[in-house]
């Protein structure tokens, strides 16, 4: 039986997101020219929340986009096509500071694909990476700029992120096979 | 070079062989591909390094260009081969041509051929994935899929939708793909045309026969007006083109008597003034150009799904999502 341990509850996620929102504003020196880009699926919801938190604190609504990296993956041959490809819709990225938002950072391959895809939509001035959970285990030289929480994991573990918009509750759980 | 069995099987020969779920998977996969063609850089790297041969033994503008755009927008490398100017003229057989292409390590063949069954014949003899782009009077599955996608876009549903296929059903591979696909997805299909241009026992495919064009216009939610395939007709099917237009032509006057506004499809190329009047083809209820746009998305979806590995792996990978 795999064991399931809660890493963050809804209040911890709320606190982490509030801090991440203020870190984004701090690192970008304000909100002008900032674009949040959520990676499908749960990155999109998290980007929407960060947008609202930034608006509450700064009174400015930064644009939000969504990115589906499925067609930029490097494993079509070995893993096969994903069942359904999600929507990509991005605001203008040229000369903006793009903040890529995802739920979990693991191998770094998703982020590599997201960087390639962003480059096909424009030329951002700068790209930052913002993740709710960094679980280590990178296979590429990629690191996050803004991290909600770090989790010590081993290969074979799974980190599940639940968001109320899709899952009815907010939580981060570690699933470890016995 | 390995041949992967995918969610669609190895080849796409026709919609007859696909399940309702497989057809729905293609339609759902086509949705995000529509957006790729609207991007400033209309290209994604999904099929990078794949080599695709477009083997067209019959004339084609729309289908060949549409496949080529679909392949290029997925970053595949493509080669076009026609019967003119190739070894086919020297008498090389279809299998020999394909085996020689395969010896050059290609991954997929898109084939259009005048003989019904050519795609299946080829698919069973080579390891590359084969996609049927029209074989004789058998099937033209990607055209059927783009018709169905366009109808789904327009009506938001297919279940219970009444689609009349009008004209030269006998010579139409599009009609067969439409009938298989639409009936599997719960739509009702009618066929309408001169008795000489309706295949014998067509009702065995579960379609309603509508003897007059007026009947089709009363009955249907959408008309798919087929091209009169003059090049396939030996004499005697119709008295004259003018007579055909007078009795079976889809005209504004006839459509004015319809109980509702009918959506008009046509697979192209049109014989304006024969099976369809220009006012209708260019009118507000025509989806003939959206069909062409959807053709690229549908073909991208088919190429993408056939290029991947087994569906079991895809499901397994979906559970342990990489980050």
Coordinates of C-alpha atoms in Angstrom, one line a residue:
Chain A
X1 CA 0.0 0.0 0.0
X2 CA 1.4 3.4 -0.9
X3 CA 1.4 5.9 2.0
X4 CA 0.1 9.4 1.6
X5 CA 1.5 12.2 3.8
X6 CA 0.2 15.8 3.7
X7 CA 2.9 18.3 3.1
X8 CA 0.8 21.5 3.0
X9 CA -2.8 22.1 4.0
X10 CA -5.0 24.9 2.6
X11 CA -3.7 27.5 5.1
X12 CA -0.1 26.7 4.4
X13 CA -0.7 27.0 0.6
X14 CA -2.4 30.3 1.2
X15 CA 0.6 31.7 3.1
X16 CA 3.0 30.3 0.6
X17 CA 1.1 31.9 -2.3
X18 CA 0.9 35.3 -0.5
X19 CA 4.7 35.3 0.0
X20 CA 5.3 34.1 -3.6
X21 CA 3.0 37.0 -4.9
X22 CA 5.0 39.6 -3.0
X23 CA 8.3 38.0 -4.1
X24 CA 7.2 38.3 -7.7
X25 CA 6.5 42.0 -7.3
X26 CA 9.8 42.5 -5.5
X27 CA 11.9 40.6 -8.0
X28 CA 10.2 42.4 -10.9
X29 CA 10.5 45.8 -9.3
X30 CA 6.8 46.4 -9.5
X31 CA 4.0 45.1 -11.7
X32 CA 4.6 46.9 -15.0
X33 CA 5.4 44.6 -17.9
X34 CA 4.9 41.5 -15.8
X35 CA 3.1 38.6 -17.4
X36 CA 2.1 35.4 -15.4
X37 CA 2.1 32.2 -17.5
X38 CA 0.5 29.1 -15.9
X39 CA 1.4 25.7 -17.2
X40 CA -1.6 23.4 -17.8
X41 CA -3.3 22.1 -15.7
X42 CA -2.7 23.3 -12.1
X43 CA -0.2 26.0 -12.9
X44 CA -3.1 27.8 -14.6
X45 CA -5.1 27.9 -11.4
X46 CA -2.1 28.9 -9.3
X47 CA -1.3 31.8 -11.8
X48 CA -4.9 33.0 -11.5
X49 CA -4.5 33.1 -7.7
X50 CA -1.2 34.9 -7.8
X51 CA -2.8 37.5 -10.1
X52 CA -5.6 38.1 -7.5
X53 CA -3.1 38.4 -4.7
X54 CA -0.9 40.8 -6.6
X55 CA -4.0 42.9 -7.4
X56 CA -5.0 43.0 -3.8
X57 CA -1.6 44.2 -2.7
X58 CA -0.6 46.5 -5.6
X59 CA -3.9 47.5 -7.2
X60 CA -2.7 46.4 -10.6
X61 CA -4.0 43.5 -12.6
X62 CA -1.1 41.7 -14.4
X63 CA -2.0 39.7 -17.5
X64 CA -2.2 35.9 -17.2
X65 CA -1.7 33.4 -20.0
X66 CA -1.9 29.6 -20.2
X67 CA 0.6 27.2 -21.7
X68 CA 0.2 23.6 -22.7
X69 CA 3.6 22.1 -23.3
X70 CA 2.4 18.7 -24.6
X71 CA 3.5 19.4 -28.2
X72 CA 6.9 20.4 -27.0
X73 CA 7.6 17.3 -25.0
X74 CA 10.7 15.2 -25.7
X75 CA 9.0 11.8 -25.0
X76 CA 6.3 11.4 -27.7
X77 CA 8.3 8.4 -29.1
X78 CA 8.7 6.6 -25.8
X79 CA 5.6 7.6 -23.9
X80 CA 3.1 8.3 -26.6
X81 CA 0.7 11.1 -27.1
X82 CA -1.2 12.5 -24.1
X83 CA -4.9 11.8 -24.3
X84 CA -5.9 15.4 -25.0
X85 CA -3.8 18.5 -25.5
X86 CA -4.9 21.5 -23.4
X87 CA -5.4 25.1 -24.4
X88 CA -2.6 27.6 -25.0
X89 CA -3.4 31.3 -25.0
X90 CA -0.8 33.9 -24.3
X91 CA -0.8 37.7 -24.1
X92 CA 2.0 39.6 -25.8
X93 CA 5.4 38.4 -24.4
X94 CA 7.7 40.8 -26.2
X95 CA 9.9 42.8 -23.8
X96 CA 7.9 41.6 -20.8
X97 CA 9.0 39.9 -17.7
X98 CA 7.4 36.5 -17.9
X99 CA 6.8 34.5 -14.7
X100 CA 6.2 30.8 -15.5
X101 CA 4.0 29.3 -12.8
X102 CA 3.7 25.5 -12.2
X103 CA 2.6 23.4 -9.3
X104 CA 5.6 21.0 -8.9
X105 CA 9.2 21.3 -10.1
X106 CA 10.8 17.9 -10.6
X107 CA 13.0 16.8 -13.6
X108 CA 12.9 20.2 -15.2
X109 CA 11.8 18.8 -18.5
X110 CA 8.4 20.5 -18.4
X111 CA 10.1 23.9 -17.8
X112 CA 12.5 23.2 -20.7
X113 CA 9.6 22.6 -23.0
X114 CA 7.8 25.7 -21.6
X115 CA 10.9 27.9 -22.4
X116 CA 11.0 26.6 -25.9
X117 CA 7.3 27.3 -26.4
X118 CA 7.6 30.8 -25.0
X119 CA 10.4 31.5 -27.4
X120 CA 8.0 30.7 -30.3
X121 CA 5.5 33.3 -29.1
X122 CA 7.8 36.2 -28.6
X123 CA 11.0 37.5 -27.0
X124 CA 10.5 38.2 -23.3
X125 CA 13.0 40.5 -21.7
X126 CA 13.4 38.1 -18.8
X127 CA 11.8 34.8 -17.7
X128 CA 11.4 33.8 -14.0
X129 CA 10.3 30.4 -12.7
X130 CA 7.8 30.2 -9.8
X131 CA 6.7 26.9 -8.4
X132 CA 4.5 25.9 -5.4
X133 CA 6.6 22.8 -4.6
X134 CA 10.3 22.0 -5.5
X135 CA 10.8 18.3 -5.0
X136 CA 14.4 18.1 -6.2
X137 CA 15.4 15.3 -8.7
X138 CA 16.4 17.6 -11.6
X139 CA 17.6 16.0 -14.9
X140 CA 18.3 19.4 -16.5
X141 CA 20.2 22.5 -15.3
X142 CA 17.1 24.4 -14.3
X143 CA 16.2 26.0 -11.0
X144 CA 13.2 28.0 -9.7
X145 CA 13.5 31.6 -8.7
X146 CA 10.5 31.6 -6.4
X147 CA 9.6 28.6 -4.4
X148 CA 6.5 28.0 -2.1
X149 CA 7.9 24.9 -0.4
X150 CA 10.6 22.4 -0.7
X151 CA 10.0 18.7 -0.3
X152 CA 12.6 15.9 0.2
X153 CA 11.6 13.0 -2.1
X154 CA 13.1 9.9 -3.6
X155 CA 12.5 8.6 -7.2
X156 CA 9.2 6.7 -7.3
X157 CA 7.5 9.3 -5.0
X158 CA 4.7 11.3 -6.4
X159 CA 3.7 14.8 -5.2
X160 CA 0.0 15.5 -5.7
X161 CA -1.2 19.1 -5.7
X162 CA -4.9 19.7 -5.3
X163 CA -6.5 23.0 -6.0
X164 CA -10.1 23.9 -5.0
X165 CA -11.0 25.1 -8.5
X166 CA -10.4 21.6 -9.9
X167 CA -10.3 19.3 -7.0
X168 CA -12.6 20.9 -4.4
X169 CA -9.8 21.4 -1.9
X170 CA -6.3 22.8 -1.5
X171 CA -3.6 20.4 -0.4
X172 CA -0.1 19.1 -1.3
X173 CA 0.4 15.4 -0.6
X174 CA 3.4 13.1 -0.9
X175 CA 2.6 9.6 -2.1
X176 CA 5.3 7.0 -1.4
X177 CA 5.1 3.4 -2.5
X178 CA 5.8 1.0 0.4
Chain B
X1 CA 12.8 1.8 -37.0
X2 CA 10.0 0.3 -35.0
X3 CA 6.3 0.4 -35.7
X4 CA 4.3 1.5 -32.7
X5 CA 0.8 0.4 -32.2
X6 CA -1.1 3.6 -31.2
X7 CA -4.5 4.6 -29.9
X8 CA -5.6 4.5 -33.6
X9 CA -3.7 1.3 -34.5
X10 CA -0.9 1.4 -37.1
X11 CA -2.7 2.9 -40.0
X12 CA -5.7 5.1 -40.8
X13 CA -7.5 3.4 -43.6
X14 CA -11.1 4.4 -43.0
X15 CA -13.6 5.4 -40.4
X16 CA -15.4 2.1 -40.8
X17 CA -12.6 0.4 -38.8
X18 CA -12.6 3.0 -36.0
X19 CA -14.6 2.9 -32.9
X20 CA -16.8 5.8 -31.7
X21 CA -14.2 6.5 -29.0
X22 CA -11.3 6.6 -31.5
X23 CA -13.2 9.1 -33.7
X24 CA -14.0 11.3 -30.7
X25 CA -10.3 11.1 -29.6
X26 CA -9.2 12.5 -33.0
X27 CA -11.9 15.3 -32.9
X28 CA -10.9 16.3 -29.4
X29 CA -7.2 16.2 -30.3
X30 CA -7.9 18.4 -33.3
X31 CA -9.3 21.2 -31.1
X32 CA -6.0 22.5 -29.7
X33 CA -4.4 22.1 -33.1
X34 CA -6.7 24.7 -34.5
X35 CA -5.0 27.3 -32.3
X36 CA -1.5 26.3 -33.5
X37 CA -2.4 27.6 -37.0
X38 CA -3.3 31.0 -35.5
X39 CA 0.0 31.5 -33.8
X40 CA 2.6 33.9 -35.1
X41 CA 5.0 31.0 -35.5
X42 CA 2.7 28.2 -36.8
X43 CA 4.9 25.3 -35.8
X44 CA 5.3 23.0 -32.8
X45 CA 8.1 20.4 -32.5
X46 CA 6.0 17.4 -31.8
X47 CA 7.0 15.4 -34.9
X48 CA 10.6 16.7 -35.2
X49 CA 12.8 14.2 -37.0
X50 CA 9.9 12.2 -38.5
X51 CA 10.0 11.7 -42.2
X52 CA 6.7 11.6 -44.1
X53 CA 6.1 10.8 -47.8
X54 CA 3.0 12.1 -49.5
X55 CA 2.3 9.6 -52.3
X56 CA -0.3 11.0 -54.5
X57 CA -1.3 8.9 -57.5
X58 CA -4.3 11.1 -58.3
X59 CA -4.7 14.8 -58.8
X60 CA -5.3 16.8 -55.6
X61 CA -4.8 20.4 -54.5
X62 CA -6.6 20.8 -51.2
X63 CA -5.9 17.4 -49.6
X64 CA -2.2 17.3 -50.6
X65 CA -1.5 20.9 -49.5
X66 CA -3.5 20.4 -46.3
X67 CA -1.5 17.3 -45.4
X68 CA 1.7 19.1 -46.2
X69 CA 0.8 22.0 -44.0
X70 CA -0.2 19.7 -41.2
X71 CA 3.1 17.8 -41.4
X72 CA 5.2 21.0 -41.6
X73 CA 3.3 22.6 -38.7
X74 CA 4.3 19.6 -36.6
X75 CA 7.9 19.9 -37.7
X76 CA 8.0 16.7 -39.7
X77 CA 10.2 16.4 -42.8
X78 CA 8.1 15.8 -46.0
X79 CA 8.6 14.6 -49.5
X80 CA 6.0 14.7 -52.2
X81 CA 5.8 11.9 -54.8
X82 CA 3.4 11.9 -57.7
X83 CA 2.8 9.3 -60.4
X84 CA 4.0 11.8 -63.0
X85 CA 7.8 12.0 -63.2
X86 CA 8.3 9.0 -60.9
X87 CA 9.2 5.4 -61.5
X88 CA 5.5 4.5 -61.5
X89 CA 5.6 5.7 -65.1
X90 CA 8.2 3.0 -65.8
X91 CA 5.9 0.4 -64.5
X92 CA 7.0 0.0 -60.8
X93 CA 4.3 -1.5 -58.6
X94 CA 2.9 0.3 -55.6
X95 CA 4.5 -2.1 -53.2
X96 CA 7.9 -1.8 -54.8
X97 CA 7.7 2.0 -54.7
X98 CA 6.7 2.0 -51.0
X99 CA 9.4 -0.6 -50.1
X100 CA 12.0 1.5 -51.8
X101 CA 10.8 4.5 -49.9
X102 CA 10.9 2.5 -46.7
X103 CA 14.5 1.5 -47.4
X104 CA 15.2 5.2 -47.1
X105 CA 14.0 5.0 -43.5
X106 CA 10.7 6.9 -43.6
X107 CA 8.1 6.9 -40.8
X108 CA 4.8 7.5 -42.5
X109 CA 3.1 7.4 -45.9
X110 CA 0.1 9.4 -46.9
X111 CA -1.4 7.8 -49.9
X112 CA -4.0 8.8 -52.5
X113 CA -4.8 6.2 -55.1
X114 CA -7.4 5.5 -57.7
X115 CA -8.0 1.9 -56.6
X116 CA -10.3 1.2 -53.6
X117 CA -8.3 -0.7 -51.0
X118 CA -4.9 0.7 -52.0
X119 CA -4.2 2.1 -48.5
X120 CA -5.0 -1.1 -46.7
X121 CA -3.0 -3.1 -49.2
X122 CA 0.0 -0.9 -48.6
X123 CA -0.4 -0.7 -44.8
X124 CA -0.4 -4.5 -44.6
X125 CA 2.9 -4.7 -46.5
X126 CA 5.1 -2.0 -45.0
X127 CA 6.1 -1.1 -41.5
X128 CA 5.6 2.6 -41.8
X129 CA 2.2 4.1 -40.7
X130 CA -0.1 4.5 -43.6
X131 CA -2.8 7.3 -43.9
X132 CA -5.4 7.0 -46.5
X133 CA -5.9 10.3 -48.3
X134 CA -8.6 8.8 -50.6
X135 CA -8.6 5.4 -52.3
X136 CA -10.9 4.9 -55.3
X137 CA -14.5 5.0 -54.2
X138 CA -13.8 3.5 -50.8
X139 CA -13.0 6.1 -48.1
X140 CA -11.4 9.5 -47.5
X141 CA -11.2 9.4 -43.7
X142 CA -9.6 12.7 -43.0
X143 CA -12.2 14.5 -45.2
X144 CA -15.0 12.6 -43.2
X145 CA -13.3 13.7 -40.0
X146 CA -13.1 17.4 -41.0
X147 CA -16.8 17.3 -42.1
X148 CA -17.7 15.9 -38.7
X149 CA -15.5 18.4 -36.8
X150 CA -17.1 21.3 -38.8
X151 CA -20.6 20.1 -38.0
X152 CA -19.7 19.7 -34.4
X153 CA -18.3 23.3 -34.3
X154 CA -21.5 24.6 -35.9
X155 CA -24.1 22.7 -34.0
X156 CA -22.3 21.9 -30.8
X157 CA -23.5 18.3 -31.0
X158 CA -23.7 15.4 -33.4
X159 CA -26.2 13.2 -31.6
X160 CA -29.5 13.3 -33.5
X161 CA -28.2 15.7 -36.1
X162 CA -29.7 15.1 -39.6
X163 CA -27.1 15.3 -42.4
X164 CA -28.1 14.8 -46.0
X165 CA -25.4 13.8 -48.4
X166 CA -26.5 15.0 -51.9
X167 CA -25.4 14.2 -55.4
X168 CA -22.9 11.7 -56.7
X169 CA -22.8 9.3 -53.8
X170 CA -21.9 6.4 -56.1
X171 CA -18.4 7.7 -56.8
X172 CA -17.9 9.4 -53.5
X173 CA -15.3 8.1 -51.0
X174 CA -16.2 11.2 -48.9
X175 CA -19.8 9.9 -48.6
X176 CA -18.7 6.6 -47.3
X177 CA -16.4 8.1 -44.7
X178 CA -19.1 10.6 -43.7
X179 CA -21.7 7.8 -43.3
X180 CA -19.5 5.6 -41.2
X181 CA -18.3 8.5 -39.0
X182 CA -21.6 10.3 -38.5
X183 CA -23.7 7.2 -37.8
X184 CA -21.1 6.0 -35.2
X185 CA -21.4 9.4 -33.4
X186 CA -25.2 9.2 -33.3
X187 CA -26.1 11.5 -36.2
X188 CA -28.7 10.5 -38.8
X189 CA -27.6 10.4 -42.4
X190 CA -29.7 10.7 -45.5
X191 CA -28.5 10.3 -49.1
X192 CA -30.1 12.1 -52.0
X193 CA -29.3 11.9 -55.7
X194 CA -30.3 10.4 -59.1
X195 CA -30.9 6.7 -58.7
X196 CA -28.0 6.1 -61.2
X197 CA -25.7 7.8 -58.7
X198 CA -26.8 6.0 -55.5
X199 CA -24.9 2.8 -54.7
X200 CA -27.1 -0.4 -54.6
X201 CA -28.1 -1.4 -51.1
X202 CA -26.9 1.9 -49.6
X203 CA -29.7 1.6 -47.0
X204 CA -27.8 -1.3 -45.5
X205 CA -25.4 1.3 -44.1
X206 CA -28.2 2.7 -42.0
X207 CA -29.0 5.7 -44.1
X208 CA -32.4 7.2 -45.3
X209 CA -32.9 7.5 -49.0
X210 CA -34.3 10.9 -50.0
X211 CA -35.3 10.7 -53.7
X212 CA -35.7 14.4 -54.4
X213 CA -33.5 17.3 -53.4
X214 CA -36.6 19.0 -52.0
X215 CA -37.0 16.0 -49.7
X216 CA -33.4 16.4 -48.4
X217 CA -34.0 20.2 -47.9
X218 CA -37.1 19.5 -45.8
X219 CA -35.5 16.7 -43.8
X220 CA -32.0 17.9 -43.0
X221 CA -30.1 20.2 -40.6
X222 CA -27.1 20.3 -42.9
X223 CA -26.5 19.4 -46.5
X224 CA -23.2 18.0 -47.7
X225 CA -23.3 18.7 -51.4
X226 CA -20.9 16.4 -53.3
X227 CA -19.0 17.2 -56.4
X228 CA -20.3 15.5 -59.6
X229 CA -17.2 13.4 -60.4
X230 CA -17.2 13.9 -64.1
X231 CA -13.8 12.3 -64.5
X232 CA -15.0 9.0 -63.0
X233 CA -18.2 8.8 -65.1
X234 CA -18.5 6.8 -68.1
X235 CA -21.4 8.0 -70.1
X236 CA -25.0 7.5 -69.1
X237 CA -25.3 8.4 -65.4
X238 CA -27.0 11.8 -66.0
X239 CA -28.7 13.2 -69.1
X240 CA -26.7 16.5 -69.0
X241 CA -25.2 18.9 -66.5
X242 CA -27.9 21.4 -67.1
X243 CA -30.6 18.8 -66.5
X244 CA -28.7 17.7 -63.3
X245 CA -28.7 21.3 -62.0
X246 CA -32.4 21.7 -62.8
X247 CA -33.4 18.6 -60.9
X248 CA -30.7 18.2 -58.2
X249 CA -28.9 21.6 -58.0
X250 CA -28.8 23.2 -54.5
X251 CA -30.1 26.7 -55.3
X252 CA -31.2 29.7 -53.2
X253 CA -34.8 29.2 -54.4
X254 CA -34.9 25.7 -53.2
X255 CA -33.3 26.5 -49.9
X256 CA -35.8 29.3 -49.3
X257 CA -38.5 26.6 -48.9
X258 CA -36.5 24.9 -46.1
X259 CA -38.2 24.9 -42.6
X260 CA -34.9 26.2 -41.1
X261 CA -31.5 27.6 -42.2
X262 CA -29.5 24.7 -43.6
X263 CA -25.7 24.5 -43.0
X264 CA -24.0 23.8 -46.3
X265 CA -20.9 21.7 -46.7
X266 CA -19.0 20.8 -49.9
X267 CA -15.8 18.8 -50.0
X268 CA -14.5 20.7 -53.0
X269 CA -13.6 21.3 -55.7
X270 CA -17.0 22.8 -56.6
X271 CA -18.7 22.7 -60.0
X272 CA -20.4 26.1 -59.5
X273 CA -23.8 26.1 -61.3
X274 CA -24.0 22.3 -61.4
X275 CA -24.4 20.7 -58.0
X276 CA -24.3 24.0 -56.1
X277 CA -25.1 27.6 -57.0
X278 CA -22.6 30.4 -56.3
X279 CA -25.1 32.2 -54.1
X280 CA -25.3 29.2 -51.8
X281 CA -21.6 28.3 -51.8
X282 CA -20.7 31.9 -50.8
X283 CA -23.8 32.4 -48.6
X284 CA -24.1 33.0 -44.9
X285 CA -24.8 29.3 -44.1
X286 CA -21.9 27.9 -46.1
X287 CA -19.1 26.3 -44.0
X288 CA -17.1 25.3 -47.0
X289 CA -14.0 27.4 -46.1
X290 CA -14.2 26.5 -42.3
X291 CA -14.0 22.9 -43.6
X292 CA -10.7 23.7 -45.3
X293 CA -9.3 25.3 -42.1
X294 CA -10.5 22.4 -40.0
X295 CA -8.8 20.0 -42.4
X296 CA -5.4 21.0 -41.3
X297 CA -6.3 20.6 -37.6
X298 CA -7.8 17.1 -38.2
X299 CA -4.8 16.0 -40.2
X300 CA -2.4 17.3 -37.5
X301 CA -4.4 15.3 -34.9
X302 CA -4.2 12.1 -37.0
X303 CA -0.5 12.5 -37.6
X304 CA 0.2 13.2 -34.0
X305 CA -1.8 10.3 -32.7
X306 CA -0.2 7.8 -35.2
X307 CA 3.3 9.1 -34.4
X308 CA 3.1 8.2 -30.7
X309 CA 3.6 5.0 -28.7
X310 CA 1.0 2.7 -27.3
X311 CA -2.0 4.1 -25.5
X312 CA -1.2 2.0 -22.4
X313 CA 2.0 3.8 -22.0
X314 CA 0.3 7.1 -22.4
X315 CA -2.2 6.2 -19.6
X316 CA 0.6 5.0 -17.3
X317 CA 2.6 8.2 -18.0
X318 CA -0.5 10.3 -17.3
X319 CA -0.7 8.9 -13.8
X320 CA 2.9 9.7 -12.8
X321 CA 3.0 13.2 -14.3
X322 CA 6.5 14.5 -14.9
X323 CA 7.4 18.0 -13.8

